[in-house]
mmCIF file of C-alpha atoms in Angstrom:
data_model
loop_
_atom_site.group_PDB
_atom_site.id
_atom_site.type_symbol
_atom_site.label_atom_id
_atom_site.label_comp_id
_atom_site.label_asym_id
_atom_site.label_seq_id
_atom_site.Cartn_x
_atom_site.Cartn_y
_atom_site.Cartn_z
ATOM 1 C CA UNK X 28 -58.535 -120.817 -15.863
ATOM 2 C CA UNK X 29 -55.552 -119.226 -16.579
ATOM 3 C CA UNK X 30 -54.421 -115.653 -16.251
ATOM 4 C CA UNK X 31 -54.171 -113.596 -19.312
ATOM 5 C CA UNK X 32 -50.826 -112.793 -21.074
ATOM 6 C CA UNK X 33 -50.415 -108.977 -20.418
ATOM 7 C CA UNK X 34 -48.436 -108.643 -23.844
ATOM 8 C CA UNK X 35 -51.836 -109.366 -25.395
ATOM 9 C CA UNK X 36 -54.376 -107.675 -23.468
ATOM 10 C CA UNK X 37 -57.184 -106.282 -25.358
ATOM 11 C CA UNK X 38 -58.832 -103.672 -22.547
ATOM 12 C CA UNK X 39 -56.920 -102.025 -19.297
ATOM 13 C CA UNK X 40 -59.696 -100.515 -17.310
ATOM 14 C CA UNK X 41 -58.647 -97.960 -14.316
ATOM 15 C CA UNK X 42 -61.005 -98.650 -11.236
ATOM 16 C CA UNK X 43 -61.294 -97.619 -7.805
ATOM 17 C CA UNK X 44 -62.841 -99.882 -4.738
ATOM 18 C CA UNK X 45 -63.386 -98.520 -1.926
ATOM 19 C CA UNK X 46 -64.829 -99.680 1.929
ATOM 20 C CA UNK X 47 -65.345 -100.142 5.402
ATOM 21 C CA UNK X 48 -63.444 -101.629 7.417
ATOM 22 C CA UNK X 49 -64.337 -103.757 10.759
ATOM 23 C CA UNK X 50 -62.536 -105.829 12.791
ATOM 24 C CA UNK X 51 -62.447 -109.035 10.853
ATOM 25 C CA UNK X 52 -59.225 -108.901 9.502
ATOM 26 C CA UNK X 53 -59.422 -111.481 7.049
ATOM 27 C CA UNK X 54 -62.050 -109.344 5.617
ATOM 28 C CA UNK X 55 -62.334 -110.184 1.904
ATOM 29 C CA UNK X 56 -61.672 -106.909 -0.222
ATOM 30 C CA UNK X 57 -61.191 -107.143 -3.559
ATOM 31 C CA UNK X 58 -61.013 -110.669 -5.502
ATOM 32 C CA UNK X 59 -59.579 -111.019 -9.089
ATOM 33 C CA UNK X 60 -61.731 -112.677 -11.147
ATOM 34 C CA UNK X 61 -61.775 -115.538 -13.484
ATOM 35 C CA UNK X 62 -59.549 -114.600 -17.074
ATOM 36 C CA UNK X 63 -58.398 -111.375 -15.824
ATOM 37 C CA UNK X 64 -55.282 -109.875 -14.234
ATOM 38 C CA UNK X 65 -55.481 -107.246 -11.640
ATOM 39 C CA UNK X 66 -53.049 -104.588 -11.213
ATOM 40 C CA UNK X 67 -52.462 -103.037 -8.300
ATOM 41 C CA UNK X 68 -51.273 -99.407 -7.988
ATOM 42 C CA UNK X 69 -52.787 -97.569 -4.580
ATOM 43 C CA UNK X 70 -53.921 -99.020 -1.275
ATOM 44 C CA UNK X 71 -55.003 -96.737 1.297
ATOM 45 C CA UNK X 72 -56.592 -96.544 4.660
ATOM 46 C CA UNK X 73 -57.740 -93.703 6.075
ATOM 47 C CA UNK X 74 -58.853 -92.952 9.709
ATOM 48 C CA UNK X 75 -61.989 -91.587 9.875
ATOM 49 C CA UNK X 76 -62.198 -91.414 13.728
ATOM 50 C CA UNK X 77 -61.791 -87.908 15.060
ATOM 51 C CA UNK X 78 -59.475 -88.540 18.058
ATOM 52 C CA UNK X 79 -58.536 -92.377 18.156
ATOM 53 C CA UNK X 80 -55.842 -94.140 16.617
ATOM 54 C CA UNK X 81 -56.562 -97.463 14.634
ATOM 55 C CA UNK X 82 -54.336 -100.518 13.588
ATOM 56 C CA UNK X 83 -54.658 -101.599 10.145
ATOM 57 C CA UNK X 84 -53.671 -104.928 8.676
ATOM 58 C CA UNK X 85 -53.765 -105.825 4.947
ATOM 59 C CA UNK X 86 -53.311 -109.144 3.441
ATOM 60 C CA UNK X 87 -52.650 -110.492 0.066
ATOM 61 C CA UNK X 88 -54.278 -113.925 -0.336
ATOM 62 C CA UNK X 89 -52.498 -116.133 -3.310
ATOM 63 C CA UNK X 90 -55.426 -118.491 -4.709
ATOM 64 C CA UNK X 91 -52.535 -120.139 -6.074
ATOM 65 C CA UNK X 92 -50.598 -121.598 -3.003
ATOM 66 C CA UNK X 93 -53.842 -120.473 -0.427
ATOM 67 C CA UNK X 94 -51.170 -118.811 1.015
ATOM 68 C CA UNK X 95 -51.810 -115.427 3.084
ATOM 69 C CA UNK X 96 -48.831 -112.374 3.113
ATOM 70 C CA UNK X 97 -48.613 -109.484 4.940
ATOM 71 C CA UNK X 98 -48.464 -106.149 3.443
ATOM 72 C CA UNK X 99 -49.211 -104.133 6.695
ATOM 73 C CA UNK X 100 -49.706 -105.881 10.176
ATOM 74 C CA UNK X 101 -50.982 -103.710 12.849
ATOM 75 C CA UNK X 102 -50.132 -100.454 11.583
ATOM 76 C CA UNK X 103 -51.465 -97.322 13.892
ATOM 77 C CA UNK X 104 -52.926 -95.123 11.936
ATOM 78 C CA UNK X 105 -53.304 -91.601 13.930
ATOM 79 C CA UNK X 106 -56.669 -90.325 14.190
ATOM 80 C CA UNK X 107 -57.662 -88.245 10.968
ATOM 81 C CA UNK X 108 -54.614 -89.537 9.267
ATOM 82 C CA UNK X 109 -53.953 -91.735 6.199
ATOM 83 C CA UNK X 110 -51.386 -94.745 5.818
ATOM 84 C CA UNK X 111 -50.500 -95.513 2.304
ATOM 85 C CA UNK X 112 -50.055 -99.457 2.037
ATOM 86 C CA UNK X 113 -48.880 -99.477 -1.379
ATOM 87 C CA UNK X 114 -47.793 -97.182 -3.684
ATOM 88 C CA UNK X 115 -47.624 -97.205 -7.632
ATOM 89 C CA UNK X 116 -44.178 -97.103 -7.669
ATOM 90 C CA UNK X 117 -44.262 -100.987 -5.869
ATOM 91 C CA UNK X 118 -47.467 -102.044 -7.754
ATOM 92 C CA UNK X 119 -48.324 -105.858 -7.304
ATOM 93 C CA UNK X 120 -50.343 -108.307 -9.510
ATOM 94 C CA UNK X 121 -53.448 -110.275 -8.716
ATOM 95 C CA UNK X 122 -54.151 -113.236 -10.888
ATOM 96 C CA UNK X 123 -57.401 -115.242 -11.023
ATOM 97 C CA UNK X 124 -58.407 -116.031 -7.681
ATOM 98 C CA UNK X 125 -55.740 -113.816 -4.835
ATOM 99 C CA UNK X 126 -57.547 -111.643 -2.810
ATOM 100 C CA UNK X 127 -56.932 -108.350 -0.746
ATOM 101 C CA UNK X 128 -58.177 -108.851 2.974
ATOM 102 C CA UNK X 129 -57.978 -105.814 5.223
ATOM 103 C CA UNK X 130 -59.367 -105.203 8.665
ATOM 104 C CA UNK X 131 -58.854 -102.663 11.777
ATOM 105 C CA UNK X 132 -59.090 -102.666 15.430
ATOM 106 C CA UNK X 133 -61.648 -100.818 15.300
ATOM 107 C CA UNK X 134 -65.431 -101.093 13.512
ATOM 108 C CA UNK X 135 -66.321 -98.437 11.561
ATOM 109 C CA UNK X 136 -62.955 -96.285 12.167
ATOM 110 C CA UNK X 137 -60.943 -97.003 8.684
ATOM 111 C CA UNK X 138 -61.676 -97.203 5.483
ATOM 112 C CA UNK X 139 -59.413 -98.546 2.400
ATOM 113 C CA UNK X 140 -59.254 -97.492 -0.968
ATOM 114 C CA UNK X 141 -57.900 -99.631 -3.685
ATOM 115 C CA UNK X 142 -57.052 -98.073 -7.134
ATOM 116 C CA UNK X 143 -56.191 -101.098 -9.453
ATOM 117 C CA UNK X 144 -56.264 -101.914 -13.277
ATOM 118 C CA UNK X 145 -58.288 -104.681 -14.895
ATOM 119 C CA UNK X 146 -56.469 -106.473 -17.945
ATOM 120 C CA UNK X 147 -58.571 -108.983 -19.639
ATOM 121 C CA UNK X 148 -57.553 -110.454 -23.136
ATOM 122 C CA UNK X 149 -60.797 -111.360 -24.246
#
């Protein structure tokens, strides 16, 4: 299936994931599904740990080429600290398919929030 033409969407729905991280770092964290067009605005990881550091890596998977990037690769994030990934301001698409992996050196110590927005021209 193809992605849909964002000239002709019919709905743009604002939504928020949000997890856990552990130390798989090919983690699978948010997958854009069949017909629709994900737009990314916000990815976050926190550290929830009260006095460790943790190192963060996020991926971007593209279904098309199975092809993994690197949007952050071993970042530390200080304890009780946040590390913005990517900002609205340098928003990327996910078509039908690409993925957002994440994972930390650490179980249990980050979490990631994803604020996105679902086209669909159905």
């Amino acid at each position: 299936m193809a992605a849909p033409n964002i000239v002709n969407v019919s709905s743009i729905y604002g939504k928020t994931y949000s997890n856990e991280l552990n130390t798989t770092v090919t983690a699978s964290q948010l997958v854009c599904p069949s017909n629709k067009v994900l737009k990314i605005n916000t990815i976050i990881c926190g550290n929830k740990d009260g006095s460790n550091s943790v190192d963060v890596t996020v991926l971007f998977m593209d279904n098309s080429t199975s092809s993994m990037r690197t949007l952050a690769n071993l970042i530390t994030v200080p304890a009780k600290s946040t590390l913005v990934v990517l900002s609205k301001d340098t928003s990327i698409y996910l078509e039908e398919g690409d993925e957002i992996k994440a994972g930390a050196s650490a179980n249990s110590d980050a979490d990631i929030i994803i604020s996105y927005e679902e086209l669909d021209d159905a």
